[in-house]
PDB file of C-alpha atoms and ligand atoms in Angstrom:
ATOM      1  CA  MET A 733      19.385 -12.852  11.671  1.00 80.00           C
ATOM      2  CA  LYS A 734      19.153 -15.724   9.171  1.00 93.00           C
ATOM      3  CA  TYR A 735      16.159 -14.318   7.328  1.00 97.00           C
ATOM      4  CA  LYS A 736      16.482 -16.467   4.200  1.00 96.00           C
ATOM      5  CA  LYS A 737      16.478 -19.672   6.208  1.00 97.00           C
ATOM      6  CA  ILE A 738      13.398 -18.492   8.060  1.00 98.00           C
ATOM      7  CA  PHE A 739      11.657 -17.643   4.749  1.00 98.00           C
ATOM      8  CA  SER A 740      12.243 -21.182   3.432  1.00 97.00           C
ATOM      9  CA  LYS A 741      11.164 -22.797   6.661  1.00 97.00           C
ATOM     10  CA  ILE A 742       7.873 -20.882   6.760  1.00 98.00           C
ATOM     11  CA  ALA A 743       7.261 -21.372   3.021  1.00 97.00           C
ATOM     12  CA  LYS A 744       7.586 -25.126   3.524  1.00 96.00           C
ATOM     13  CA  GLU A 745       5.167 -24.969   6.408  1.00 96.00           C
ATOM     14  CA  LEU A 746       2.684 -23.030   4.261  1.00 96.00           C
ATOM     15  CA  GLU A 747       2.866 -25.604   1.452  1.00 92.00           C
ATOM     16  CA  ASN A 748       0.972 -27.960   3.733  1.00 89.00           C
ATOM     17  CA  THR A 749      -1.892 -25.546   4.389  1.00 91.00           C
ATOM     18  CA  VAL A 750      -4.834 -25.000   2.052  1.00 90.00           C
ATOM     19  CA  ASP A 751      -5.154 -21.486   0.619  1.00 92.00           C
ATOM     20  CA  ASN A 752      -8.834 -20.777   0.007  1.00 92.00           C
ATOM     21  CA  GLY A 753      -8.126 -17.301  -1.351  1.00 96.00           C
ATOM     22  CA  LYS A 754      -9.160 -16.091  -4.808  1.00 96.00           C
ATOM     23  CA  VAL A 755      -7.426 -13.719  -7.220  1.00 96.00           C
ATOM     24  CA  ALA A 756      -9.273 -10.366  -7.508  1.00 95.00           C
ATOM     25  CA  ASP A 757     -11.631 -10.596 -10.477  1.00 92.00           C
ATOM     26  CA  TYR A 758     -13.360  -7.204 -10.443  1.00 93.00           C
ATOM     27  CA  ILE A 759     -10.408  -5.705 -12.326  1.00 94.00           C
ATOM     28  CA  PRO A 760     -10.253  -7.989 -15.406  1.00 94.00           C
ATOM     29  CA  GLU A 761      -6.552  -7.443 -16.026  1.00 94.00           C
ATOM     30  CA  LEU A 762      -5.597  -8.706 -12.548  1.00 95.00           C
ATOM     31  CA  LEU A 763      -7.040 -12.106 -13.457  1.00 94.00           C
ATOM     32  CA  THR A 764      -4.208 -12.703 -15.900  1.00 94.00           C
ATOM     33  CA  VAL A 765      -1.723 -13.244 -13.048  1.00 96.00           C
ATOM     34  CA  ASN A 766      -0.545 -16.725 -12.050  1.00 96.00           C
ATOM     35  CA  PRO A 767      -2.260 -17.409  -8.665  1.00 96.00           C
ATOM     36  CA  SER A 768       0.583 -19.543  -7.330  1.00 96.00           C
ATOM     37  CA  LYS A 769       3.206 -16.782  -7.446  1.00 97.00           C
ATOM     38  CA  PHE A 770       4.947 -16.208  -4.130  1.00 98.00           C
ATOM     39  CA  GLY A 771       7.672 -13.682  -3.460  1.00 98.00           C
ATOM     40  CA  ILE A 772       9.283 -12.176  -0.374  1.00 98.00           C
ATOM     41  CA  HIS A 773      11.831  -9.418   0.001  1.00 98.00           C
ATOM     42  CA  LEU A 774      13.198  -7.840   3.153  1.00 98.00           C
ATOM     43  CA  THR A 775      15.386  -4.726   3.059  1.00 98.00           C
ATOM     44  CA  THR A 776      17.160  -3.637   6.226  1.00 97.00           C
ATOM     45  CA  ILE A 777      17.802   0.005   7.049  1.00 96.00           C
ATOM     46  CA  ASN A 778      21.455  -0.636   6.128  1.00 95.00           C
ATOM     47  CA  ASP A 779      20.319  -1.702   2.664  1.00 93.00           C
ATOM     48  CA  LYS A 780      20.929  -5.418   3.187  1.00 97.00           C
ATOM     49  CA  HIS A 781      18.655  -7.592   1.066  1.00 97.00           C
ATOM     50  CA  PHE A 782      17.030 -10.946   1.734  1.00 98.00           C
ATOM     51  CA  ASP A 783      14.918 -12.521  -1.009  1.00 97.00           C
ATOM     52  CA  PHE A 784      12.764 -15.525  -1.703  1.00 98.00           C
ATOM     53  CA  GLN A 785      11.313 -17.110  -4.849  1.00 98.00           C
ATOM     54  CA  ASP A 786       9.340 -14.694  -7.118  1.00 97.00           C
ATOM     55  CA  ASP A 787      10.584 -11.536  -5.417  1.00 96.00           C
ATOM     56  CA  ASP A 788      11.970 -10.133  -8.664  1.00 97.00           C
ATOM     57  CA  GLU A 789       8.749 -10.253 -10.650  1.00 98.00           C
ATOM     58  CA  LYS A 790       6.626  -7.146 -11.147  1.00 98.00           C
ATOM     59  CA  PHE A 791       3.065  -7.091  -9.861  1.00 98.00           C
ATOM     60  CA  SER A 792       0.319  -4.503  -9.507  1.00 98.00           C
ATOM     61  CA  ILE A 793       0.800  -2.743  -6.164  1.00 98.00           C
ATOM     62  CA  GLN A 794      -2.790  -1.410  -6.180  1.00 98.00           C
ATOM     63  CA  SER A 795      -3.798   0.118  -2.820  1.00 98.00           C
ATOM     64  CA  ILE A 796      -0.280  -0.028  -1.442  1.00 98.00           C
ATOM     65  CA  SER A 797       0.283   3.133  -3.502  1.00 98.00           C
ATOM     66  CA  LYS A 798      -2.212   4.917  -1.221  1.00 98.00           C
ATOM     67  CA  VAL A 799       0.511   5.230   1.409  1.00 98.00           C
ATOM     68  CA  LEU A 800       2.811   6.911  -1.113  1.00 98.00           C
ATOM     69  CA  SER A 801       0.171   9.354  -2.344  1.00 98.00           C
ATOM     70  CA  LEU A 802      -0.732  10.127   1.280  1.00 98.00           C
ATOM     71  CA  SER A 803       2.935  10.790   2.067  1.00 98.00           C
ATOM     72  CA  LEU A 804       3.306  13.277  -0.763  1.00 98.00           C
ATOM     73  CA  ALA A 805      -0.047  14.972  -0.040  1.00 98.00           C
ATOM     74  CA  TYR A 806       0.821  15.282   3.669  1.00 98.00           C
ATOM     75  CA  LYS A 807       4.163  16.810   2.786  1.00 97.00           C
ATOM     76  CA  LEU A 808       2.535  19.363   0.455  1.00 98.00           C
ATOM     77  CA  GLU A 809      -0.666  20.134   2.353  1.00 97.00           C
ATOM     78  CA  GLY A 810       0.452  19.780   5.990  1.00 97.00           C
ATOM     79  CA  GLU A 811      -2.059  19.507   8.825  1.00 97.00           C
ATOM     80  CA  LYS A 812      -4.861  21.094   6.758  1.00 98.00           C
ATOM     81  CA  LEU A 813      -5.142  17.668   5.146  1.00 98.00           C
ATOM     82  CA  TRP A 814      -7.059  16.324   8.140  1.00 98.00           C
ATOM     83  CA  GLU A 815      -9.950  18.727   7.534  1.00 98.00           C
ATOM     84  CA  ARG A 816     -10.844  16.614   4.505  1.00 98.00           C
ATOM     85  CA  VAL A 817     -10.080  13.068   5.646  1.00 98.00           C
ATOM     86  CA  GLY A 818     -10.072  11.352   9.064  1.00 98.00           C
ATOM     87  CA  VAL A 819      -7.611   9.040  10.815  1.00 98.00           C
ATOM     88  CA  GLU A 820     -10.032   6.489  12.249  1.00 98.00           C
ATOM     89  CA  PRO A 821     -10.254   2.842  11.189  1.00 97.00           C
ATOM     90  CA  SER A 822     -13.370   2.356   9.085  1.00 96.00           C
ATOM     91  CA  GLY A 823     -14.148  -1.257   9.964  1.00 94.00           C
ATOM     92  CA  THR A 824     -15.682  -1.523   6.485  1.00 95.00           C
ATOM     93  CA  PRO A 825     -14.465  -2.949   3.149  1.00 95.00           C
ATOM     94  CA  PHE A 826     -12.050  -0.823   1.110  1.00 96.00           C
ATOM     95  CA  ASN A 827     -14.658   0.286  -1.428  1.00 95.00           C
ATOM     96  CA  SER A 828     -17.604   0.768   0.928  1.00 96.00           C
ATOM     97  CA  LEU A 829     -20.040   3.661   0.478  1.00 96.00           C
ATOM     98  CA  ILE A 830     -21.936   3.140   3.681  1.00 95.00           C
ATOM     99  CA  GLN A 831     -20.357   5.681   6.068  1.00 96.00           C
ATOM    100  CA  LEU A 832     -19.766   8.368   3.511  1.00 97.00           C
ATOM    101  CA  GLU A 833     -23.241   9.842   3.478  1.00 96.00           C
ATOM    102  CA  SER A 834     -23.662  10.121   7.251  1.00 96.00           C
ATOM    103  CA  ASP A 835     -20.080  11.439   7.514  1.00 98.00           C
ATOM    104  CA  MET A 836     -20.982  14.244   5.050  1.00 97.00           C
ATOM    105  CA  GLY A 837     -18.462  13.183   2.418  1.00 98.00           C
ATOM    106  CA  ILE A 838     -15.442  13.057   4.781  1.00 98.00           C
ATOM    107  CA  PRO A 839     -13.785   9.607   4.458  1.00 98.00           C
ATOM    108  CA  ARG A 840     -12.810   7.889   7.718  1.00 98.00           C
ATOM    109  CA  ASN A 841      -9.166   7.530   6.659  1.00 98.00           C
ATOM    110  CA  PRO A 842      -6.826   7.983   3.652  1.00 98.00           C
ATOM    111  CA  LEU A 843      -6.283   4.251   3.035  1.00 98.00           C
ATOM    112  CA  ILE A 844      -9.825   3.299   2.011  1.00 98.00           C
ATOM    113  CA  ASN A 845     -10.799   4.120  -1.573  1.00 98.00           C
ATOM    114  CA  ALA A 846     -12.853   7.188  -0.617  1.00 98.00           C
ATOM    115  CA  GLY A 847      -9.930   8.624   1.356  1.00 98.00           C
ATOM    116  CA  ALA A 848      -7.446   7.883  -1.413  1.00 98.00           C
ATOM    117  CA  LEU A 849      -9.711   9.661  -3.885  1.00 98.00           C
ATOM    118  CA  VAL A 850      -9.663  12.796  -1.704  1.00 98.00           C
ATOM    119  CA  ILE A 851      -5.855  12.500  -1.449  1.00 98.00           C
ATOM    120  CA  SER A 852      -5.720  12.188  -5.254  1.00 98.00           C
ATOM    121  CA  ASP A 853      -7.832  15.346  -5.543  1.00 98.00           C
ATOM    122  CA  ILE A 854      -5.409  17.193  -3.239  1.00 98.00           C
ATOM    123  CA  LEU A 855      -2.440  16.060  -5.335  1.00 98.00           C
ATOM    124  CA  VAL A 856      -4.163  17.084  -8.567  1.00 98.00           C
ATOM    125  CA  SER A 857      -4.554  20.563  -7.016  1.00 98.00           C
ATOM    126  CA  HIS A 858      -0.901  20.760  -5.951  1.00 98.00           C
ATOM    127  CA  LEU A 859       0.986  19.161  -8.819  1.00 98.00           C
ATOM    128  CA  LYS A 860       1.618  20.759 -12.191  1.00 98.00           C
ATOM    129  CA  ASN A 861       1.757  17.429 -14.041  1.00 98.00           C
ATOM    130  CA  PRO A 862       0.168  15.097 -11.476  1.00 98.00           C
ATOM    131  CA  LYS A 863       1.069  11.726 -13.035  1.00 98.00           C
ATOM    132  CA  LYS A 864       4.571  12.777 -14.030  1.00 98.00           C
ATOM    133  CA  ASP A 865       5.332  14.503 -10.742  1.00 98.00           C
ATOM    134  CA  PHE A 866       3.985  11.655  -8.637  1.00 98.00           C
ATOM    135  CA  ILE A 867       5.993   8.921 -10.345  1.00 98.00           C
ATOM    136  CA  LYS A 868       9.056  11.147 -10.040  1.00 98.00           C
ATOM    137  CA  PHE A 869       8.458  11.269  -6.270  1.00 97.00           C
ATOM    138  CA  VAL A 870       8.199   7.458  -6.085  1.00 97.00           C
ATOM    139  CA  ARG A 871      11.324   6.953  -8.202  1.00 97.00           C
ATOM    140  CA  ASN A 872      13.193   9.424  -6.074  1.00 95.00           C
ATOM    141  CA  ILE A 873      12.411   7.887  -2.666  1.00 94.00           C
ATOM    142  CA  SER A 874      13.223   4.378  -3.901  1.00 94.00           C
ATOM    143  CA  GLY A 875      16.272   5.267  -5.945  1.00 93.00           C
ATOM    144  CA  ILE A 876      14.793   3.195  -8.826  1.00 96.00           C
ATOM    145  CA  SER A 877      14.208   5.159 -12.018  1.00 96.00           C
ATOM    146  CA  SER A 878      12.409   2.380 -13.906  1.00 97.00           C
ATOM    147  CA  ILE A 879       9.299   2.250 -11.671  1.00 98.00           C
ATOM    148  CA  ASP A 880       6.227   3.076 -13.748  1.00 98.00           C
ATOM    149  CA  TYR A 881       2.458   2.960 -14.205  1.00 98.00           C
ATOM    150  CA  CYS A 882       0.841   0.131 -16.170  1.00 98.00           C
ATOM    151  CA  PRO A 883      -1.600   1.714 -18.673  1.00 98.00           C
ATOM    152  CA  ARG A 884      -3.205  -1.692 -19.368  1.00 97.00           C
ATOM    153  CA  ILE A 885      -4.218  -2.112 -15.717  1.00 97.00           C
ATOM    154  CA  ALA A 886      -5.294   1.519 -15.359  1.00 98.00           C
ATOM    155  CA  GLU A 887      -7.576   1.166 -18.403  1.00 97.00           C
ATOM    156  CA  SER A 888      -8.939  -2.175 -17.210  1.00 97.00           C
ATOM    157  CA  GLU A 889      -9.826  -0.671 -13.847  1.00 96.00           C
ATOM    158  CA  LYS A 890     -11.370   2.406 -15.437  1.00 96.00           C
ATOM    159  CA  SER A 891     -13.713   0.198 -17.461  1.00 95.00           C
ATOM    160  CA  THR A 892     -15.120  -1.431 -14.293  1.00 95.00           C
ATOM    161  CA  GLY A 893     -14.628   1.357 -11.737  1.00 95.00           C
ATOM    162  CA  PHE A 894     -18.301   1.781 -10.905  1.00 96.00           C
ATOM    163  CA  ARG A 895     -17.942   1.895  -7.128  1.00 97.00           C
ATOM    164  CA  ASN A 896     -15.098   4.392  -7.259  1.00 98.00           C
ATOM    165  CA  THR A 897     -17.227   6.539  -9.575  1.00 98.00           C
ATOM    166  CA  ALA A 898     -20.052   6.384  -7.034  1.00 98.00           C
ATOM    167  CA  LEU A 899     -17.706   7.316  -4.167  1.00 98.00           C
ATOM    168  CA  ILE A 900     -16.210  10.305  -5.937  1.00 98.00           C
ATOM    169  CA  ASN A 901     -19.580  11.635  -7.089  1.00 98.00           C
ATOM    170  CA  LEU A 902     -20.980  11.404  -3.560  1.00 98.00           C
ATOM    171  CA  MET A 903     -17.988  13.291  -2.178  1.00 98.00           C
ATOM    172  CA  LYS A 904     -18.241  15.892  -4.949  1.00 98.00           C
ATOM    173  CA  SER A 905     -21.856  16.512  -3.923  1.00 98.00           C
ATOM    174  CA  PHE A 906     -20.590  17.335  -0.407  1.00 98.00           C
ATOM    175  CA  GLY A 907     -17.905  19.669  -1.792  1.00 98.00           C
ATOM    176  CA  ASN A 908     -14.988  17.411  -0.773  1.00 98.00           C
ATOM    177  CA  ILE A 909     -13.683  16.993  -4.336  1.00 98.00           C
ATOM    178  CA  LYS A 910     -12.428  20.242  -5.889  1.00 98.00           C
ATOM    179  CA  ASN A 911     -11.203  19.163  -9.321  1.00 98.00           C
ATOM    180  CA  ASP A 912     -12.781  17.617 -12.368  1.00 98.00           C
ATOM    181  CA  ILE A 913     -13.953  14.086 -11.501  1.00 98.00           C
ATOM    182  CA  ASP A 914     -12.479  12.444 -14.621  1.00 98.00           C
ATOM    183  CA  GLU A 915      -9.084  13.979 -13.984  1.00 98.00           C
ATOM    184  CA  VAL A 916      -8.998  12.794 -10.360  1.00 98.00           C
ATOM    185  CA  MET A 917     -10.208   9.305 -11.328  1.00 98.00           C
ATOM    186  CA  ASP A 918      -7.598   9.020 -14.052  1.00 98.00           C
ATOM    187  CA  PHE A 919      -4.898   9.969 -11.542  1.00 98.00           C
ATOM    188  CA  TYR A 920      -6.247   7.514  -8.933  1.00 98.00           C
ATOM    189  CA  PHE A 921      -6.444   4.564 -11.353  1.00 98.00           C
ATOM    190  CA  ASN A 922      -2.910   5.237 -12.503  1.00 98.00           C
ATOM    191  CA  LEU A 923      -1.617   5.255  -8.914  1.00 98.00           C
ATOM    192  CA  CYS A 924      -3.194   1.851  -8.370  1.00 98.00           C
ATOM    193  CA  SER A 925      -1.674   0.526 -11.605  1.00 98.00           C
ATOM    194  CA  ILE A 926       1.954   1.059 -10.550  1.00 98.00           C
ATOM    195  CA  GLU A 927       3.966  -2.129 -10.901  1.00 98.00           C
ATOM    196  CA  MET A 928       6.901  -3.121  -8.725  1.00 98.00           C
ATOM    197  CA  THR A 929       8.767  -6.216  -7.677  1.00 98.00           C
ATOM    198  CA  CYS A 930       8.838  -7.197  -3.989  1.00 98.00           C
ATOM    199  CA  LYS A 931      12.399  -5.885  -3.896  1.00 98.00           C
ATOM    200  CA  GLU A 932      11.486  -2.517  -5.409  1.00 98.00           C
ATOM    201  CA  LEU A 933       8.504  -2.133  -3.120  1.00 98.00           C
ATOM    202  CA  SER A 934      10.446  -2.884   0.040  1.00 98.00           C
ATOM    203  CA  GLN A 935      13.097  -0.366  -1.035  1.00 97.00           C
ATOM    204  CA  THR A 936      10.426   2.235  -1.763  1.00 97.00           C
ATOM    205  CA  PHE A 937       8.924   1.865   1.711  1.00 98.00           C
ATOM    206  CA  LEU A 938      12.188   1.854   3.601  1.00 97.00           C
ATOM    207  CA  PHE A 939      11.888   5.580   4.397  1.00 97.00           C
ATOM    208  CA  LEU A 940       9.083   4.684   6.823  1.00 98.00           C
ATOM    209  CA  ALA A 941      11.493   2.435   8.722  1.00 98.00           C
ATOM    210  CA  THR A 942      14.093   5.208   8.851  1.00 97.00           C
ATOM    211  CA  TYR A 943      11.873   7.898  10.400  1.00 97.00           C
ATOM    212  CA  GLY A 944      11.164   9.702   7.149  1.00 97.00           C
ATOM    213  CA  ARG A 945      14.619  10.027   5.625  1.00 95.00           C
ATOM    214  CA  SER A 946      15.269   8.204   2.350  1.00 92.00           C
ATOM    215  CA  PRO A 947      18.203   5.856   2.857  1.00 91.00           C
ATOM    216  CA  TYR A 948      18.924   6.154  -0.872  1.00 89.00           C
ATOM    217  CA  THR A 949      18.979   9.887  -1.510  1.00 87.00           C
ATOM    218  CA  LYS A 950      19.580  10.784   2.174  1.00 88.00           C
ATOM    219  CA  GLU A 951      16.880  13.396   1.642  1.00 89.00           C
ATOM    220  CA  ARG A 952      14.100  13.865   4.144  1.00 94.00           C
ATOM    221  CA  VAL A 953      10.898  12.542   2.508  1.00 96.00           C
ATOM    222  CA  LEU A 954       8.816  13.356   5.577  1.00 97.00           C
ATOM    223  CA  SER A 955       9.519  14.840   9.000  1.00 97.00           C
ATOM    224  CA  LYS A 956       9.955  12.345  11.845  1.00 97.00           C
ATOM    225  CA  SER A 957       6.543  13.236  13.217  1.00 97.00           C
ATOM    226  CA  LYS A 958       4.803  12.836   9.855  1.00 98.00           C
ATOM    227  CA  SER A 959       6.517   9.503   9.246  1.00 98.00           C
ATOM    228  CA  LYS A 960       5.330   8.289  12.665  1.00 98.00           C
ATOM    229  CA  ARG A 961       1.800   9.318  11.793  1.00 98.00           C
ATOM    230  CA  ILE A 962       1.826   7.491   8.453  1.00 98.00           C
ATOM    231  CA  ASN A 963       2.928   4.329  10.275  1.00 98.00           C
ATOM    232  CA  ALA A 964       0.173   4.879  12.853  1.00 98.00           C
ATOM    233  CA  ILE A 965      -2.429   5.161  10.103  1.00 98.00           C
ATOM    234  CA  MET A 966      -1.135   1.973   8.455  1.00 98.00           C
ATOM    235  CA  GLN A 967      -1.326   0.192  11.796  1.00 98.00           C
ATOM    236  CA  LEU A 968      -4.963   1.169  12.282  1.00 97.00           C
ATOM    237  CA  CYS A 969      -6.298   1.303   8.732  1.00 98.00           C
ATOM    238  CA  GLY A 970      -3.956  -0.595   6.399  1.00 98.00           C
ATOM    239  CA  PHE A 971      -6.144  -3.703   6.084  1.00 97.00           C
ATOM    240  CA  TYR A 972      -9.680  -2.244   6.118  1.00 94.00           C
ATOM    241  CA  ASP A 973     -11.994  -4.462   8.156  1.00 95.00           C
ATOM    242  CA  GLU A 974      -9.099  -6.807   8.881  1.00 97.00           C
ATOM    243  CA  ALA A 975      -6.838  -4.122  10.391  1.00 97.00           C
ATOM    244  CA  GLY A 976      -7.401  -5.317  13.957  1.00 97.00           C
ATOM    245  CA  GLU A 977      -6.716  -8.909  12.974  1.00 97.00           C
ATOM    246  CA  PHE A 978      -3.473  -7.977  11.186  1.00 98.00           C
ATOM    247  CA  SER A 979      -2.313  -5.927  14.151  1.00 97.00           C
ATOM    248  CA  PHE A 980      -3.227  -8.769  16.498  1.00 97.00           C
ATOM    249  CA  LYS A 981      -1.454 -11.460  14.484  1.00 97.00           C
ATOM    250  CA  VAL A 982       1.488  -9.598  12.934  1.00 98.00           C
ATOM    251  CA  GLY A 983       2.078  -6.615  15.215  1.00 97.00           C
ATOM    252  CA  LEU A 984       3.597  -4.287  12.599  1.00 98.00           C
ATOM    253  CA  PRO A 985       2.192  -1.375  10.568  1.00 98.00           C
ATOM    254  CA  GLY A 986       1.460  -2.441   7.008  1.00 98.00           C
ATOM    255  CA  LYS A 987      -0.575  -2.036   3.863  1.00 98.00           C
ATOM    256  CA  SER A 988      -2.166  -4.450   1.417  1.00 98.00           C
ATOM    257  CA  GLY A 989      -3.340  -4.217  -2.184  1.00 98.00           C
ATOM    258  CA  VAL A 990      -5.728  -6.326  -4.260  1.00 98.00           C
ATOM    259  CA  GLY A 991      -2.789  -7.336  -6.455  1.00 98.00           C
ATOM    260  CA  GLY A 992      -1.841  -9.616  -3.524  1.00 98.00           C
ATOM    261  CA  GLY A 993       1.045  -7.551  -2.177  1.00 98.00           C
ATOM    262  CA  ILE A 994       1.579  -6.599   1.458  1.00 98.00           C
ATOM    263  CA  VAL A 995       4.246  -4.305   2.859  1.00 98.00           C
ATOM    264  CA  ALA A 996       5.055  -4.188   6.580  1.00 98.00           C
ATOM    265  CA  ILE A 997       7.428  -1.880   8.438  1.00 98.00           C
ATOM    266  CA  TYR A 998       9.564  -2.637  11.478  1.00 98.00           C
ATOM    267  CA  PRO A 999      10.800   0.839  12.431  1.00 97.00           C
ATOM    268  CA  ASN A1000      14.551   1.195  12.731  1.00 97.00           C
ATOM    269  CA  LYS A1001      15.054  -2.356  11.360  1.00 97.00           C
ATOM    270  CA  TYR A1002      13.501  -3.261   8.008  1.00 97.00           C
ATOM    271  CA  SER A1003      10.676  -3.146   5.517  1.00 98.00           C
ATOM    272  CA  ILE A1004       9.329  -6.449   4.218  1.00 98.00           C
ATOM    273  CA  VAL A1005       7.133  -7.226   1.218  1.00 98.00           C
ATOM    274  CA  VAL A1006       5.286 -10.434   0.535  1.00 98.00           C
ATOM    275  CA  TRP A1007       3.346 -11.160  -2.639  1.00 98.00           C
ATOM    276  CA  SER A1008       0.801 -13.929  -3.174  1.00 98.00           C
ATOM    277  CA  PRO A1009      -2.148 -13.028  -5.466  1.00 98.00           C
ATOM    278  CA  LYS A1010      -4.952 -15.025  -3.821  1.00 98.00           C
ATOM    279  CA  LEU A1011      -7.048 -12.812  -1.562  1.00 98.00           C
ATOM    280  CA  ASN A1012      -9.173 -13.648   1.456  1.00 97.00           C
ATOM    281  CA  LYS A1013     -12.735 -12.344   1.871  1.00 96.00           C
ATOM    282  CA  LYS A1014     -11.473  -8.985   3.156  1.00 96.00           C
ATOM    283  CA  GLY A1015      -9.459  -8.393  -0.022  1.00 96.00           C
ATOM    284  CA  ASN A1016      -6.034  -9.033   1.569  1.00 98.00           C
ATOM    285  CA  SER A1017      -3.515 -11.678   0.480  1.00 98.00           C
ATOM    286  CA  SER A1018      -4.371 -14.759   2.526  1.00 97.00           C
ATOM    287  CA  LYS A1019      -0.984 -16.459   2.274  1.00 97.00           C
ATOM    288  CA  GLY A1020       0.724 -13.078   2.737  1.00 98.00           C
ATOM    289  CA  ILE A1021      -0.942 -12.488   6.085  1.00 98.00           C
ATOM    290  CA  LYS A1022      -0.275 -16.030   7.238  1.00 97.00           C
ATOM    291  CA  PHE A1023       3.375 -15.718   6.230  1.00 98.00           C
ATOM    292  CA  LEU A1024       3.839 -12.453   8.130  1.00 98.00           C
ATOM    293  CA  GLU A1025       2.160 -13.862  11.208  1.00 98.00           C
ATOM    294  CA  LEU A1026       4.585 -16.795  11.256  1.00 98.00           C
ATOM    295  CA  PHE A1027       7.546 -14.571  10.354  1.00 98.00           C
ATOM    296  CA  THR A1028       7.064 -12.039  13.143  1.00 98.00           C
ATOM    297  CA  THR A1029       6.394 -14.883  15.583  1.00 97.00           C
ATOM    298  CA  GLU A1030       9.545 -16.754  14.553  1.00 97.00           C
ATOM    299  CA  THR A1031      11.748 -13.635  14.620  1.00 96.00           C
ATOM    300  CA  GLN A1032       9.973 -12.186  17.646  1.00 94.00           C
ATOM    301  CA  THR A1033       9.596  -8.830  15.971  1.00 93.00           C
ATOM    302  CA  SER A1034       6.740  -6.502  16.759  1.00 93.00           C
ATOM    303  CA  ILE A1035       6.368  -2.850  17.605  1.00 95.00           C
ATOM    304  CA  PHE A1036       4.543  -3.802  20.803  1.00 92.00           C
TER     305      PHE A1036
HETATM  306  N1  LIG B2252      -7.548  -0.086  -7.435  1.00 84.18           N
HETATM  307  C1  LIG B2252      -8.314  -0.781  -6.463  1.00 84.18           C
HETATM  308  C2  LIG B2252      -9.688  -0.161  -6.328  1.00 84.18           C
HETATM  309  O1  LIG B2252      -9.831   1.002  -6.412  1.00 84.18           O
HETATM  310  C3  LIG B2252      -7.573  -0.740  -5.163  1.00 84.18           C
HETATM  311  C4  LIG B2252      -8.204  -1.568  -4.100  1.00 84.18           C
HETATM  312  C5  LIG B2252      -7.236  -2.296  -3.206  1.00 84.18           C
HETATM  313  O2  LIG B2252      -6.104  -2.600  -3.568  1.00 84.18           O
HETATM  314  N2  LIG B2252      -7.706  -2.667  -2.043  1.00 84.18           N
HETATM  315  O3  LIG B2252     -10.659  -0.837  -6.148  1.00 84.18           O
END
């Protein structure tokens, strides 16, 4: 497949469309990014690479890290995990509080903020040095030892993290947070602050296209069944109240972050990352979604 040619063709097409998206401004540090950045990187399961434009520039992966923390927590906790977090799409924005009270502090899924906070709590319980151990896990599955947190972004988010503070306190009141709130929050903000290039991110996620086995270390990151389930959760919950729309238009499991990144998985073929910082009203990269819609249409790839 001539992926690079297809990238250029679609990028040209997108130049003629107006992008009404806006860079996330509720985390002050994210506002420092150049809104016109655009990068694409596709990694095949045979480790072939196809790149475009700003694919080698680091950006804040934000909520995309929720899939990685879920993977590690699922590996460590097993099926007991689902007693504390559901697997249903929420149909609400990523930082919504609305369902949490009637659901007695059990988040609908692990990819909204409430769910990721519970996952962070589980990891804090399991890991000896949570931040150190987690980044080691990420470096290991990607085969890239330089991947790291960005303390500047973590601090910036901490200073404005009022909704996350509300979510975690509400869940603590229902007994669904076991550790000290500040410790869990610190861990969560650091996860969101991880920086990667499109290339690094697509490499990191390749294990979900290879049924749970890391193509780099050849180690099993997750069992085949667990890897299938993570993809299923991404398919249903990866884009919050735009998950149906993404599934409808793109037809692949994926995950977005407010840094403007999106990763999508085509099992047994590739993982693809697109980065464009301007977000639509649902908090997902507007150009990123449009690109993936055109890309999967052009290449006729979909899991359906
Ligand atoms: N760190 C962000 C937050 O907690 C993550 C949100 C996102 O990327 N959708 O608000």
